mmCIF file of C-alpha atoms in Angstrom:
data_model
loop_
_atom_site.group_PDB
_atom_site.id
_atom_site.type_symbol
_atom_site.label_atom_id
_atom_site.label_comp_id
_atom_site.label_asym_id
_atom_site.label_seq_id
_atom_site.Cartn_x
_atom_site.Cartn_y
_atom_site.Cartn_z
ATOM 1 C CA UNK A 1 111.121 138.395 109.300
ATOM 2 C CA UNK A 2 113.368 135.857 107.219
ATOM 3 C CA UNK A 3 113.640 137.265 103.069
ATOM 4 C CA UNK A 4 113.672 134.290 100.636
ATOM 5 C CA UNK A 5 115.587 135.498 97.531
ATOM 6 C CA UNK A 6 115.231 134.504 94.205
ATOM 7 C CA UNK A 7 117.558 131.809 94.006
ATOM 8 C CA UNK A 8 115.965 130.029 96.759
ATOM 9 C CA UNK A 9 112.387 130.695 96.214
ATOM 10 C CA UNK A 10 111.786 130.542 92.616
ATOM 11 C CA UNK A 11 109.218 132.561 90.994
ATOM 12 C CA UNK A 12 107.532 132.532 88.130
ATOM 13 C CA UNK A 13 106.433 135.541 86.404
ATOM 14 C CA UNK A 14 102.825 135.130 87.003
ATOM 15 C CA UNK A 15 103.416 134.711 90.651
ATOM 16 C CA UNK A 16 103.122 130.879 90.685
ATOM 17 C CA UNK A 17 105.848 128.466 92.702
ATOM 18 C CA UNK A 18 108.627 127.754 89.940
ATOM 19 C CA UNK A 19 108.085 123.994 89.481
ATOM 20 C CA UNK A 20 104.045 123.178 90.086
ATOM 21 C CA UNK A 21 103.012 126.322 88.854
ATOM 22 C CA UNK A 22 100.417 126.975 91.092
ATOM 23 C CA UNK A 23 99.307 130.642 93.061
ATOM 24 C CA UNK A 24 99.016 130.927 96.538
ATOM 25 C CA UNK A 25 94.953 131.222 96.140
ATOM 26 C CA UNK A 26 94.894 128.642 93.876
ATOM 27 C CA UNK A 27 95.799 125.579 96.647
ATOM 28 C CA UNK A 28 92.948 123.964 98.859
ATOM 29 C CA UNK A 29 93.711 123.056 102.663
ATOM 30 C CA UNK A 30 92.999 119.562 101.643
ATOM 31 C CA UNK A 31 94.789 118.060 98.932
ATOM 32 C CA UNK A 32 94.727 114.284 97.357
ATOM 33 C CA UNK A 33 98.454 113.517 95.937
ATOM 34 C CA UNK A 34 98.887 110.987 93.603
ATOM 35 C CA UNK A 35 102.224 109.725 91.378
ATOM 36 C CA UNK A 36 100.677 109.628 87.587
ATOM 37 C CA UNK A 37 99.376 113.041 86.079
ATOM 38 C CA UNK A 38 96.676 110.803 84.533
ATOM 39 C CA UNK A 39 95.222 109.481 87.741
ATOM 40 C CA UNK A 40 94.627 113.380 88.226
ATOM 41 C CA UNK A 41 91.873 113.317 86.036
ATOM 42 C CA UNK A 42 90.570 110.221 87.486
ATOM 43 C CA UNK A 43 90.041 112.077 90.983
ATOM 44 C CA UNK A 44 88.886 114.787 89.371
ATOM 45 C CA UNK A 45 86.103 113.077 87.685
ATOM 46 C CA UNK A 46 84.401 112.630 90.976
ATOM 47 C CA UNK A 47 84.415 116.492 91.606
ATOM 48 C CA UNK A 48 81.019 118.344 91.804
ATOM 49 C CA UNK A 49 82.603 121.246 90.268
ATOM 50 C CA UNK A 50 85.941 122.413 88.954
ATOM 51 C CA UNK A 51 87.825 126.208 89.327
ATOM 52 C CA UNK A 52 91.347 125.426 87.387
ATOM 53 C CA UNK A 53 92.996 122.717 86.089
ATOM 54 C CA UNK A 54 97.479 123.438 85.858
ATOM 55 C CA UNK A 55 100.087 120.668 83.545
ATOM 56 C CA UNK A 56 103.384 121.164 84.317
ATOM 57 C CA UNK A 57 105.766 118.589 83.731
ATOM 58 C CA UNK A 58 104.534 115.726 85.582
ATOM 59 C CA UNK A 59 102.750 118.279 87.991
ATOM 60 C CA UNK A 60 99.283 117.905 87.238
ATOM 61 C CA UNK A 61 96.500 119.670 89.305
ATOM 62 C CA UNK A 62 93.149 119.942 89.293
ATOM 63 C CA UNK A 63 91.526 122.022 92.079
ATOM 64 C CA UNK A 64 87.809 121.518 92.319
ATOM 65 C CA UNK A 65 84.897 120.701 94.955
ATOM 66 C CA UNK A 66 83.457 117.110 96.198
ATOM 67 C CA UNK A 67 80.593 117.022 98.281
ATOM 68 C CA UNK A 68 81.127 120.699 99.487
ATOM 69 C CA UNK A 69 84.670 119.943 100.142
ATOM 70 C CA UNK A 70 87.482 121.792 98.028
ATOM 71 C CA UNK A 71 90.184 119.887 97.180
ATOM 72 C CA UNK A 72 93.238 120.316 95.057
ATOM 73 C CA UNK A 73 94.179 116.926 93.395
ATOM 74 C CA UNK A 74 98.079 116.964 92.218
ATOM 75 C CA UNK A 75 100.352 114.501 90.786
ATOM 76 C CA UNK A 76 104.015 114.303 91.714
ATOM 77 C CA UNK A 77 105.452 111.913 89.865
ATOM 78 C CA UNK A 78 108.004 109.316 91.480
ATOM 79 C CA UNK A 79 110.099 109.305 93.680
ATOM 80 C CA UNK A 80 110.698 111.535 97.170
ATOM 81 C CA UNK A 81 113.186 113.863 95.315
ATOM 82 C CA UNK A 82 109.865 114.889 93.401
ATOM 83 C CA UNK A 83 108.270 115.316 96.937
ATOM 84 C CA UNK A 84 110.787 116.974 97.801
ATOM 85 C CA UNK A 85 109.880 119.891 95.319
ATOM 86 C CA UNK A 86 105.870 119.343 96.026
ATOM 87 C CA UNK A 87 106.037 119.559 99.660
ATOM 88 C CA UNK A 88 108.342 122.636 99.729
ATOM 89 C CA UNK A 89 106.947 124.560 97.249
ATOM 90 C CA UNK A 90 103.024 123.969 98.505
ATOM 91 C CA UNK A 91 104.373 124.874 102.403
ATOM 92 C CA UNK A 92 105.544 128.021 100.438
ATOM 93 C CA UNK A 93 102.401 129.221 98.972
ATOM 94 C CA UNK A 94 100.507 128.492 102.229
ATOM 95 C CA UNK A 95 102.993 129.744 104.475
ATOM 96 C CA UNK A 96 105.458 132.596 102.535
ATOM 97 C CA UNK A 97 103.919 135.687 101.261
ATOM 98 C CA UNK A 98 105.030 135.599 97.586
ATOM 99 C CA UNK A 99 104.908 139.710 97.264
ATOM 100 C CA UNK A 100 107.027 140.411 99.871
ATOM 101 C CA UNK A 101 109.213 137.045 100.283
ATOM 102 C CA UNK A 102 108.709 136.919 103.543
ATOM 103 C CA UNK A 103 107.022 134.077 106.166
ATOM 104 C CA UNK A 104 103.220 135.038 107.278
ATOM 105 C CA UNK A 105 103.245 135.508 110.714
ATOM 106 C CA UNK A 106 100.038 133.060 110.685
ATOM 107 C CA UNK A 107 100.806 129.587 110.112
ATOM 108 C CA UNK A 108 98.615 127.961 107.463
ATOM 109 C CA UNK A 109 97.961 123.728 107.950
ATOM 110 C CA UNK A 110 97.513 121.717 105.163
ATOM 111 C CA UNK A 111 96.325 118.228 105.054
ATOM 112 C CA UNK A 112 97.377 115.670 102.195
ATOM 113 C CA UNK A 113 96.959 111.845 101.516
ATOM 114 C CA UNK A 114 98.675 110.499 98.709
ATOM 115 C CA UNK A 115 97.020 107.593 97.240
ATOM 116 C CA UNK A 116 99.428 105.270 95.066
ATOM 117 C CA UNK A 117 100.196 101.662 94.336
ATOM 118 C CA UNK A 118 102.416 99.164 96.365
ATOM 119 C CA UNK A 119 104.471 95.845 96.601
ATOM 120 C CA UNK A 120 102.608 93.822 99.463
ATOM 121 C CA UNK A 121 105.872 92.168 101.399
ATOM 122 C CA UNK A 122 103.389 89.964 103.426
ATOM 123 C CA UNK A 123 100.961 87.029 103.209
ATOM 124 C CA UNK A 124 98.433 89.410 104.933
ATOM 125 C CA UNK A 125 98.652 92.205 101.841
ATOM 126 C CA UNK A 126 97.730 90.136 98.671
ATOM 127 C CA UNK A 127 97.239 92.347 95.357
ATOM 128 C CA UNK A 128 94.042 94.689 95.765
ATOM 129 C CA UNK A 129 94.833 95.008 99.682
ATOM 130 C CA UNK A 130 94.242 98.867 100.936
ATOM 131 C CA UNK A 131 97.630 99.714 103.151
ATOM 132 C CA UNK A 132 97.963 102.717 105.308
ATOM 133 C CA UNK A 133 102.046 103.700 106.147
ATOM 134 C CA UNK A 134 101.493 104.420 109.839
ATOM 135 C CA UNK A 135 105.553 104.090 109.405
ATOM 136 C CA UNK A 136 107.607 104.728 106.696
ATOM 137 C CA UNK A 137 111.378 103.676 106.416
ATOM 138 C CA UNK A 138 112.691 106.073 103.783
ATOM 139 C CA UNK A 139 115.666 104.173 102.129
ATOM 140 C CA UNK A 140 116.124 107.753 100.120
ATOM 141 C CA UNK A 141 118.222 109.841 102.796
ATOM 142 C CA UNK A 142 116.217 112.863 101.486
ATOM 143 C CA UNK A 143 115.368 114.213 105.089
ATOM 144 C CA UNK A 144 119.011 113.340 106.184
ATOM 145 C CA UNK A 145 119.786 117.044 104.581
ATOM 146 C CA UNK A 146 116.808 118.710 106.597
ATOM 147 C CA UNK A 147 117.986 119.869 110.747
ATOM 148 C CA UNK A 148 115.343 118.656 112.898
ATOM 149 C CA UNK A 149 114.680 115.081 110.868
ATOM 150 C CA UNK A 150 115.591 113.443 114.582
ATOM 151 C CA UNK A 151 112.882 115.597 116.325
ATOM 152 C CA UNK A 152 110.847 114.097 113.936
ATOM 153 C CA UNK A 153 112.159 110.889 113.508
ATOM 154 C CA UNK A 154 111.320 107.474 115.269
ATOM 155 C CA UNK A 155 115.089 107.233 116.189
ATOM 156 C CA UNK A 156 114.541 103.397 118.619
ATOM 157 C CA UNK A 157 113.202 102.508 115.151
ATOM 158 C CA UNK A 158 115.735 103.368 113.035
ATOM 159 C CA UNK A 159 118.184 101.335 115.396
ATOM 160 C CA UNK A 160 116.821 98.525 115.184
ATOM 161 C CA UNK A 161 115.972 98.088 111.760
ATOM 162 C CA UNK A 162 119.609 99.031 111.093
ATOM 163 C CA UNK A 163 120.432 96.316 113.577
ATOM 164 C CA UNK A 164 118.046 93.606 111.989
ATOM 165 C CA UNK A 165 119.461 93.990 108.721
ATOM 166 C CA UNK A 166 123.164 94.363 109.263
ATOM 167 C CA UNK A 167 122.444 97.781 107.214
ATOM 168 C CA UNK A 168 125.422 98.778 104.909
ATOM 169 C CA UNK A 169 125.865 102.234 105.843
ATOM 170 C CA UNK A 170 127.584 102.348 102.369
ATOM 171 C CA UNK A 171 123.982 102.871 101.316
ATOM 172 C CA UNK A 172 123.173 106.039 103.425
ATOM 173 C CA UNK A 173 121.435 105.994 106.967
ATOM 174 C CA UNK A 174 117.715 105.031 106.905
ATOM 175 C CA UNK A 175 114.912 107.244 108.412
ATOM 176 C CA UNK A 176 111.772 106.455 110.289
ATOM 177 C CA UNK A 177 108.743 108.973 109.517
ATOM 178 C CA UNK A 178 105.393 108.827 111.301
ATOM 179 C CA UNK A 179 102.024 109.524 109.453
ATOM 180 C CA UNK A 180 99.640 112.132 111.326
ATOM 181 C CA UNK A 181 98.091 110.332 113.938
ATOM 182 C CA UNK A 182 94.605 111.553 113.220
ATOM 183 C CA UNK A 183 94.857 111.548 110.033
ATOM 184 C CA UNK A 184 95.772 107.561 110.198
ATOM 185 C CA UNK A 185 92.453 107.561 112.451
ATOM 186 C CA UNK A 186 90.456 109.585 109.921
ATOM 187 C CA UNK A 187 91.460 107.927 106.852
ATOM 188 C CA UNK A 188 92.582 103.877 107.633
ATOM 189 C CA UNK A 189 89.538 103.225 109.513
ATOM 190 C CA UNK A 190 89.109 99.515 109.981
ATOM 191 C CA UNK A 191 89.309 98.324 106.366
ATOM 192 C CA UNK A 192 93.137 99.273 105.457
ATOM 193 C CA UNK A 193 95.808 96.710 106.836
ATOM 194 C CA UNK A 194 98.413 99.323 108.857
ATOM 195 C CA UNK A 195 101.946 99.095 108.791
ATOM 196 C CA UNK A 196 105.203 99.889 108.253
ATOM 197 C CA UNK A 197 106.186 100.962 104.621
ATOM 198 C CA UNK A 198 109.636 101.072 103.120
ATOM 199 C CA UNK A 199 109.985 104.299 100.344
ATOM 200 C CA UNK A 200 112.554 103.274 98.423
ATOM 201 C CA UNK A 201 115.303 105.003 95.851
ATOM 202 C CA UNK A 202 114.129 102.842 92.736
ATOM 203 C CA UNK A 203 111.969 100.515 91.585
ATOM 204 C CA UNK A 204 114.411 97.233 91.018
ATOM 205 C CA UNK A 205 117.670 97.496 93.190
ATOM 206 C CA UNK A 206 116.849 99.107 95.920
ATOM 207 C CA UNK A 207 113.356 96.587 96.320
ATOM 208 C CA UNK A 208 115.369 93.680 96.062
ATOM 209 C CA UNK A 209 114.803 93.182 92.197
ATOM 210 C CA UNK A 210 117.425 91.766 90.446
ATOM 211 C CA UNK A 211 117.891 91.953 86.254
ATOM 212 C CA UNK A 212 121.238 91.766 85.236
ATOM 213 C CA UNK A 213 122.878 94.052 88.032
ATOM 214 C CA UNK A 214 123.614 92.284 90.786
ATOM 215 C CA UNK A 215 122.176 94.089 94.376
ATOM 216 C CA UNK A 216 124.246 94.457 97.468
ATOM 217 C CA UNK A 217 122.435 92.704 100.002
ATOM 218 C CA UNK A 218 120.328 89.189 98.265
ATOM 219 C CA UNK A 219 118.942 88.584 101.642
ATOM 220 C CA UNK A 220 117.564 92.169 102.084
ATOM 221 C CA UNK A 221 113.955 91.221 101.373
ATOM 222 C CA UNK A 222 114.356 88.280 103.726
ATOM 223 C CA UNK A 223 115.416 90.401 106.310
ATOM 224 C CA UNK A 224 112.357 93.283 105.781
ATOM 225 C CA UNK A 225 110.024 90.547 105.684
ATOM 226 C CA UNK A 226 110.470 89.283 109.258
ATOM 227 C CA UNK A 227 111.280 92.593 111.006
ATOM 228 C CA UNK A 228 108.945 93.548 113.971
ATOM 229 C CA UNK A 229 108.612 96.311 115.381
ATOM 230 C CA UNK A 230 105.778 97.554 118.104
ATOM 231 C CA UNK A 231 103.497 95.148 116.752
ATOM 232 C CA UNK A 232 104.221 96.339 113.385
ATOM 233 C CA UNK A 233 105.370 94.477 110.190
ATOM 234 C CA UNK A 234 107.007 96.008 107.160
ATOM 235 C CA UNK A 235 103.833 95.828 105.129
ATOM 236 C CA UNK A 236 104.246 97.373 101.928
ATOM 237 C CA UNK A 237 107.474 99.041 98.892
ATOM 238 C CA UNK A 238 106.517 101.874 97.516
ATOM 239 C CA UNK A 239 108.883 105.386 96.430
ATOM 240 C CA UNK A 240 107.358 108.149 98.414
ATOM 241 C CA UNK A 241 105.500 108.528 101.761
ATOM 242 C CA UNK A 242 108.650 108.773 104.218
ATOM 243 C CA UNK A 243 109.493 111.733 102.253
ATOM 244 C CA UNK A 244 105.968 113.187 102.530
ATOM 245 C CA UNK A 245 105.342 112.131 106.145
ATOM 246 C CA UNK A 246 108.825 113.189 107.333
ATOM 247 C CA UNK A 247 109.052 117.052 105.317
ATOM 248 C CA UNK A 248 105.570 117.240 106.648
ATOM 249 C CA UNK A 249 106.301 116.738 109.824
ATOM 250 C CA UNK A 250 108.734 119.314 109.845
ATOM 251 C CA UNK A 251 106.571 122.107 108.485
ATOM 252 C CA UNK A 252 104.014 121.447 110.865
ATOM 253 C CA UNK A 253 101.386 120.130 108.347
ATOM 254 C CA UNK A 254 99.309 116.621 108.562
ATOM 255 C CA UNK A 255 100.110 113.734 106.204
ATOM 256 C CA UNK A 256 99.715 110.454 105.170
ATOM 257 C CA UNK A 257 100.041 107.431 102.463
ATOM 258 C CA UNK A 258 97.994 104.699 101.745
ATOM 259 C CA UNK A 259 98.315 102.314 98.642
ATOM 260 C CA UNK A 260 96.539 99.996 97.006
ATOM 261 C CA UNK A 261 98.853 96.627 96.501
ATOM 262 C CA UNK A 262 99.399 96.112 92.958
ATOM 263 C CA UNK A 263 102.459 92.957 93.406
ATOM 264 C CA UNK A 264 102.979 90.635 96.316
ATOM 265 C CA UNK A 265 107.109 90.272 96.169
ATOM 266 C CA UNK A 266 106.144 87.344 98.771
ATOM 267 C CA UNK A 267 103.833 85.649 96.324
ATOM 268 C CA UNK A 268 105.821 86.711 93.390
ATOM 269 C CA UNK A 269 102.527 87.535 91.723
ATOM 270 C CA UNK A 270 101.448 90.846 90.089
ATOM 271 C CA UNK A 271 98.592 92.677 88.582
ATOM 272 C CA UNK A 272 99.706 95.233 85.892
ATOM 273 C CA UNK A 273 96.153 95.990 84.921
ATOM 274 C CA UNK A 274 95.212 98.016 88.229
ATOM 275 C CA UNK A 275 94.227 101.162 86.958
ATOM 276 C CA UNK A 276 90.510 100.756 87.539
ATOM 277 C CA UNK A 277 90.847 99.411 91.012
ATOM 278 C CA UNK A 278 92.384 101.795 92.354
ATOM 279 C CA UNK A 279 89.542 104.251 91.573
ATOM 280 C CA UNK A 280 87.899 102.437 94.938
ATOM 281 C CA UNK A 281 90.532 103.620 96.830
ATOM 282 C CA UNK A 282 90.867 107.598 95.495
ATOM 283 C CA UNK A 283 86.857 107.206 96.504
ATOM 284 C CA UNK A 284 87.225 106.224 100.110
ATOM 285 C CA UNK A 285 89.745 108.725 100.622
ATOM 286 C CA UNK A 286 87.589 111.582 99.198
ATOM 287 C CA UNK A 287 85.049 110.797 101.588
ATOM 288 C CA UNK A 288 86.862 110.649 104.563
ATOM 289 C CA UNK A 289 89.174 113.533 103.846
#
């Protein structure tokens, strides 16, 4: 059986992963992700019942019970490098046995939704639109360092978004990660707008926001806005689901990401006061997970 050592499977002394600080017992099969620490607290305050609550960093969890479901709620910040670290280390305490640092011979599945915000990039996802990423275009290159991201990968995709765009490869080669299928099924239903969702590096440059650094490409937003792709559009920006979708993917556990749109880059409007809103969303997806 593979042996993790220390320096690659971090630790901590009371037996929890290094960065989330959670134990392997401590994790439900389904878990709601979410980017703020606060907006922990607002899942949790639909829970029948709560066994722990864990702050680390901007790791928050809360691992309770809703409607006879258990459910571990955990925030993980921005950004796929920060998924990076929550996928890993959550596939570790389901999957590695942390006394002996070695794999269990039993595979353990979990299912996660992350529930966030969103820029709407069409006339069809106005702010307060639910979006599911049936696609996400990860403009991060984070599973570019994982073997396997092709078997995993919507490569026809790839190609011809990189064709559309005339994509700089300057910038790093773009991925295409697909959502579980089911999950999509279970989750979307009929009242989320499906799509394809660009996870980008940053919030202004690589979105197409310019301050008072110029960006590479002006026309990039153009260019997203009027791909097509299998009946598709490029719905939605947001930082994190081809990261989640794709690492998931590849450890053989079901994912997906659906936002709530918060600014229409196509309107050029925004709502910064979305915070209660999106409680309707972190409802729907309790239910159905």
């Amino acid at each position: 059986m593979k042996y993790f050592p220390e320096s690659e499977l971090p630790i901590n002394d009371d037996g929890s992963a290094f960065h989330i600080h959670l134990r392997p017992e401590q994790v439900a099969d389904k878990l709601l992700l979410v980017g703020d620490p606060e907006r922990v607290n607002t899942v949790a305050s639909h829970f029948d019942s709560r066994e722990l609550e864990v702050q680390s960093r901007e790791f928050h969890t809360v691992t309770g019970t809703y409607k006879g479901k258990r459910i571990t709620t955990l925030s993980h910040g921005i950004g796929c490098d920060n998924i990076d670290i929550v996928v890993n280390e959550l596939d570790a305490l389901a999957n590695i046995d942390f006394a002996t640092r070695t794999e269990k011979p039993a595979h353990r599945t979990l299912t996660m939704v992350r529930v966030g915000t969103c820029g709407g990039l069409q006339p069809e996802t106005p702010i307060g639109t639910f979006v599911a990423s049936v696609k996400s275009i990860g403009f991060d290159g984070l599973l570019n360092y994982y073997a396997g991201r092709n078997d995993v990968c919507d490569l026809a995709l790839e190609r011809e978004f990189v064709r559309h765009t005339a994509w700089n490869p300057i910038k790093g080669a773009p991925y295409v990660a697909t959502a579980c299928p089911e999950l999509i099924e279970q989750i979307a239903g009929t009242d989320m707008v499906r799509g394809i969702t660009i996870a980008c590096g940053g919030f202004y440059g690589p979105q197409g926001r310019q301050l008072r650094a110029p960006i590479e490409d002006p026309e990039q937003n153009a260019k997203v806005e009027s791909f097509r792709y299998g009946g598709l559009k490029i719905t939605n920006f947001e930082m994190e689901s081809s990261a989640l979708a794709g690492l998931s993917a590849l450890l053989g556990h079901r994912a997906m990401t659906c936002c709530m749109v918060v600014a229409n880059r196509y309107s050029q409007e925004m709502n910064t006061n979305y915070k209660t809103q999106i409680d309707d969303l972190i409802t729907l997806v309790l239910d159905r997970l």
